[in-house]
Coordinates of C-alpha atoms in Angstrom, one line a residue:
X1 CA -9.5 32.5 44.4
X2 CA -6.3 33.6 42.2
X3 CA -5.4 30.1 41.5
X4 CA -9.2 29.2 40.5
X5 CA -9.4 31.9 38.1
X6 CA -6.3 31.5 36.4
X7 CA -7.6 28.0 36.2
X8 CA -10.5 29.1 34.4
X9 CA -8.6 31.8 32.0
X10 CA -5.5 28.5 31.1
X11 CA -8.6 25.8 30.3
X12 CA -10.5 28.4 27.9
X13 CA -6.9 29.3 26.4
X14 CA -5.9 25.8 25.7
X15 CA -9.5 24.8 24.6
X16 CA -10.3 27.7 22.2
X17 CA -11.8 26.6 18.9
X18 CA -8.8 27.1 16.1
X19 CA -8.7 25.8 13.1
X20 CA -9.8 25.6 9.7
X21 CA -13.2 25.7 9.1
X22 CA -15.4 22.7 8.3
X23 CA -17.2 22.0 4.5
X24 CA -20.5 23.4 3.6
X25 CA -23.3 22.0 4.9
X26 CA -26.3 20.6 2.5
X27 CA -29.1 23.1 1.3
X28 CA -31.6 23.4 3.5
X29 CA -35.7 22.9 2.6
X30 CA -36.5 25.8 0.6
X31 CA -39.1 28.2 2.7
X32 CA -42.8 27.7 1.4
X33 CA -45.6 30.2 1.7
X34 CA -43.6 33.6 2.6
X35 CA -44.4 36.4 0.6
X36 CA -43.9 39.6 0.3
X37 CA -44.8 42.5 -2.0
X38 CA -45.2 46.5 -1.8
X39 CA -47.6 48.5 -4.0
X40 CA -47.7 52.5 -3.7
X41 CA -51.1 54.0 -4.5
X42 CA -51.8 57.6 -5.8
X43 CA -55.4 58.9 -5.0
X44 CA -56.0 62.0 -7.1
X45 CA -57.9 64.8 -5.0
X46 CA -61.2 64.8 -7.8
X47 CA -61.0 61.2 -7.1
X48 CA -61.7 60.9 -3.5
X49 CA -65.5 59.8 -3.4
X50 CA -68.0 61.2 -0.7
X51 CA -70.0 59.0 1.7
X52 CA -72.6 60.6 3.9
X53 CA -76.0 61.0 5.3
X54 CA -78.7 63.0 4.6
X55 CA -78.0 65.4 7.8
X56 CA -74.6 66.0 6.8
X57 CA -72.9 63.7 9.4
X58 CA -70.9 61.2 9.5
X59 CA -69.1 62.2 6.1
X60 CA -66.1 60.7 4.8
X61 CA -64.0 60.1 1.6
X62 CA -62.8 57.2 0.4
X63 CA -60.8 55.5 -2.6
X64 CA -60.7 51.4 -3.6
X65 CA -58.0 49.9 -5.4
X66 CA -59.0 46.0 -7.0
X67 CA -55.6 44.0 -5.9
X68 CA -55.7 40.3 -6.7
X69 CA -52.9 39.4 -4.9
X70 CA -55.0 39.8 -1.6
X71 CA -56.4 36.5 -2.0
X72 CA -58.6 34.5 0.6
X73 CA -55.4 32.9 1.7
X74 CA -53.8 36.2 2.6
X75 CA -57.1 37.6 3.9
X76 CA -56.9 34.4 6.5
X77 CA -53.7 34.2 7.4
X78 CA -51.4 37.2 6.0
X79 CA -50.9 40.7 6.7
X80 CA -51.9 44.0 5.0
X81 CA -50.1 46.8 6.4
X82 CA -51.0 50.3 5.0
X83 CA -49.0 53.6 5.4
X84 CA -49.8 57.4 4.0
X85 CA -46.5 58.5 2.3
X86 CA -46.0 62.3 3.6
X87 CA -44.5 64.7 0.7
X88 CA -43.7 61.8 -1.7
X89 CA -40.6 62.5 -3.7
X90 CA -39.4 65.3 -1.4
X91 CA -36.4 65.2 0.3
X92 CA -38.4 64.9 3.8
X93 CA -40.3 62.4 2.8
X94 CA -41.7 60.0 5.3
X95 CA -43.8 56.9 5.6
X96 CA -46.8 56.7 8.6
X97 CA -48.3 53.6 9.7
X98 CA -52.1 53.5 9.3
X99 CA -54.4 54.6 11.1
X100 CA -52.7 58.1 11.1
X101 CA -54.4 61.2 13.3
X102 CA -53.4 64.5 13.3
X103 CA -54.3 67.7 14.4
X104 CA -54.3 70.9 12.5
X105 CA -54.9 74.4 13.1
X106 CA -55.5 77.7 10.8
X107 CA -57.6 80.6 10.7
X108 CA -60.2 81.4 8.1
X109 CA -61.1 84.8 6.0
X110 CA -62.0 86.4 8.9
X111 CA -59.2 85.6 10.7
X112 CA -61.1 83.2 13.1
X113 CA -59.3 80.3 14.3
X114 CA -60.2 76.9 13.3
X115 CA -59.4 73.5 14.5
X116 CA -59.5 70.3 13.5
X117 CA -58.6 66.4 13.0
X118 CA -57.8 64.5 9.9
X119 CA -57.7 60.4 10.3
X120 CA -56.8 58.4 7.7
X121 CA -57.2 54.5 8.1
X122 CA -57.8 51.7 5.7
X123 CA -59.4 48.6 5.6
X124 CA -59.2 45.2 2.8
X125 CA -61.2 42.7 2.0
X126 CA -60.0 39.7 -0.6
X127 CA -59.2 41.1 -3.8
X128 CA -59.5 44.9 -2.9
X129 CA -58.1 47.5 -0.3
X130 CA -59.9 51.0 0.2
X131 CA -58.2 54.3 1.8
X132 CA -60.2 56.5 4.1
X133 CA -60.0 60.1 5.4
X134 CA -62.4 61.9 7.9
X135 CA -62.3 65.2 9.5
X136 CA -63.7 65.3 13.1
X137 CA -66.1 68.2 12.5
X138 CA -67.3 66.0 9.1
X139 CA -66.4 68.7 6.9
X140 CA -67.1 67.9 3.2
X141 CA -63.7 69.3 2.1
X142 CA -61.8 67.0 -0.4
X143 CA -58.6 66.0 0.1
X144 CA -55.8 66.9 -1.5
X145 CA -53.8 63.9 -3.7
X146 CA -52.6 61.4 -1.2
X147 CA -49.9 58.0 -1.9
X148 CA -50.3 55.0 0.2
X149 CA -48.2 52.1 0.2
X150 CA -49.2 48.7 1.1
X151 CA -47.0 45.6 2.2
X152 CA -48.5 42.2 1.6
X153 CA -47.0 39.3 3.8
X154 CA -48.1 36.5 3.8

């Protein structure tokens, strides 16, 4: 088994690749169709619009940006990703894949605790992409100024 091994260790040792390296290869075929692009969206809190019914329920808010490069092709056969940028420009800044839940907690002037759900999803259509945010009890409280970024691949 000694003299198999040191077989195997001699062969690699005598046939190691060593040299100098070989010319440059031709150019390949240039890549067609990729594409990529970012955009970061600001949505103002007094521009947050309202949808709901008459009885209150199933509110919402929501914001549309017109973006031409999400064409029909793109809309077919690309992606859209969306994210909610948390404390833009701070120094904890993060970014959070869409559709983002969370839970929050607080008390009110009486000092009654309250609970509750934001979601924020998104959805796009060709030429335009539009930013939601729902509380679960359907609370008609506006939102505060929120940045979204949005990666195009296509």
């Amino acid at each position: 088994m000694k003299k198999l091994l040191l077989l195997v260790i001699a062969s690699l040792a005598l046939f190691s690749c060593e040299g100098p390296m070989g010319p440059q290869g031709p150019q390949g075929v240039p890549g067609e169709g990729m594409f990529w692009k970012y955009y970061t969206y600001t949505v103002k809190s007094q521009d947050w619009k309202l949808a709901t019914t008459e009885d209150g329920l199933n509110t919402y808010y929501w914001y549309e940006f017109q973006n031409e490069d999400i064409t029909d092709d793109l809309y077919l056969n690309g992606y859209v990703l969306g994210y909610l940028v948390q404390s833009p420009g701070a120094e904890n800044e993060v970014i959070t894949p869409l559709p983002y839940t969370i839970h929050r907690g607080g008390t009110d002037e009486n000092d009654k605790e309250m609970l509750w759900t934001e979601t924020y999803t998104y959805d796009y259509m060709p030429g335009s992409i539009a930013f939601y945010v729902q509380y679960n009890d359907f609370a008609q409280q506006q939102p505060e100024d929120m940045v979204f970024r949005v990666i195009l691949n296509n």
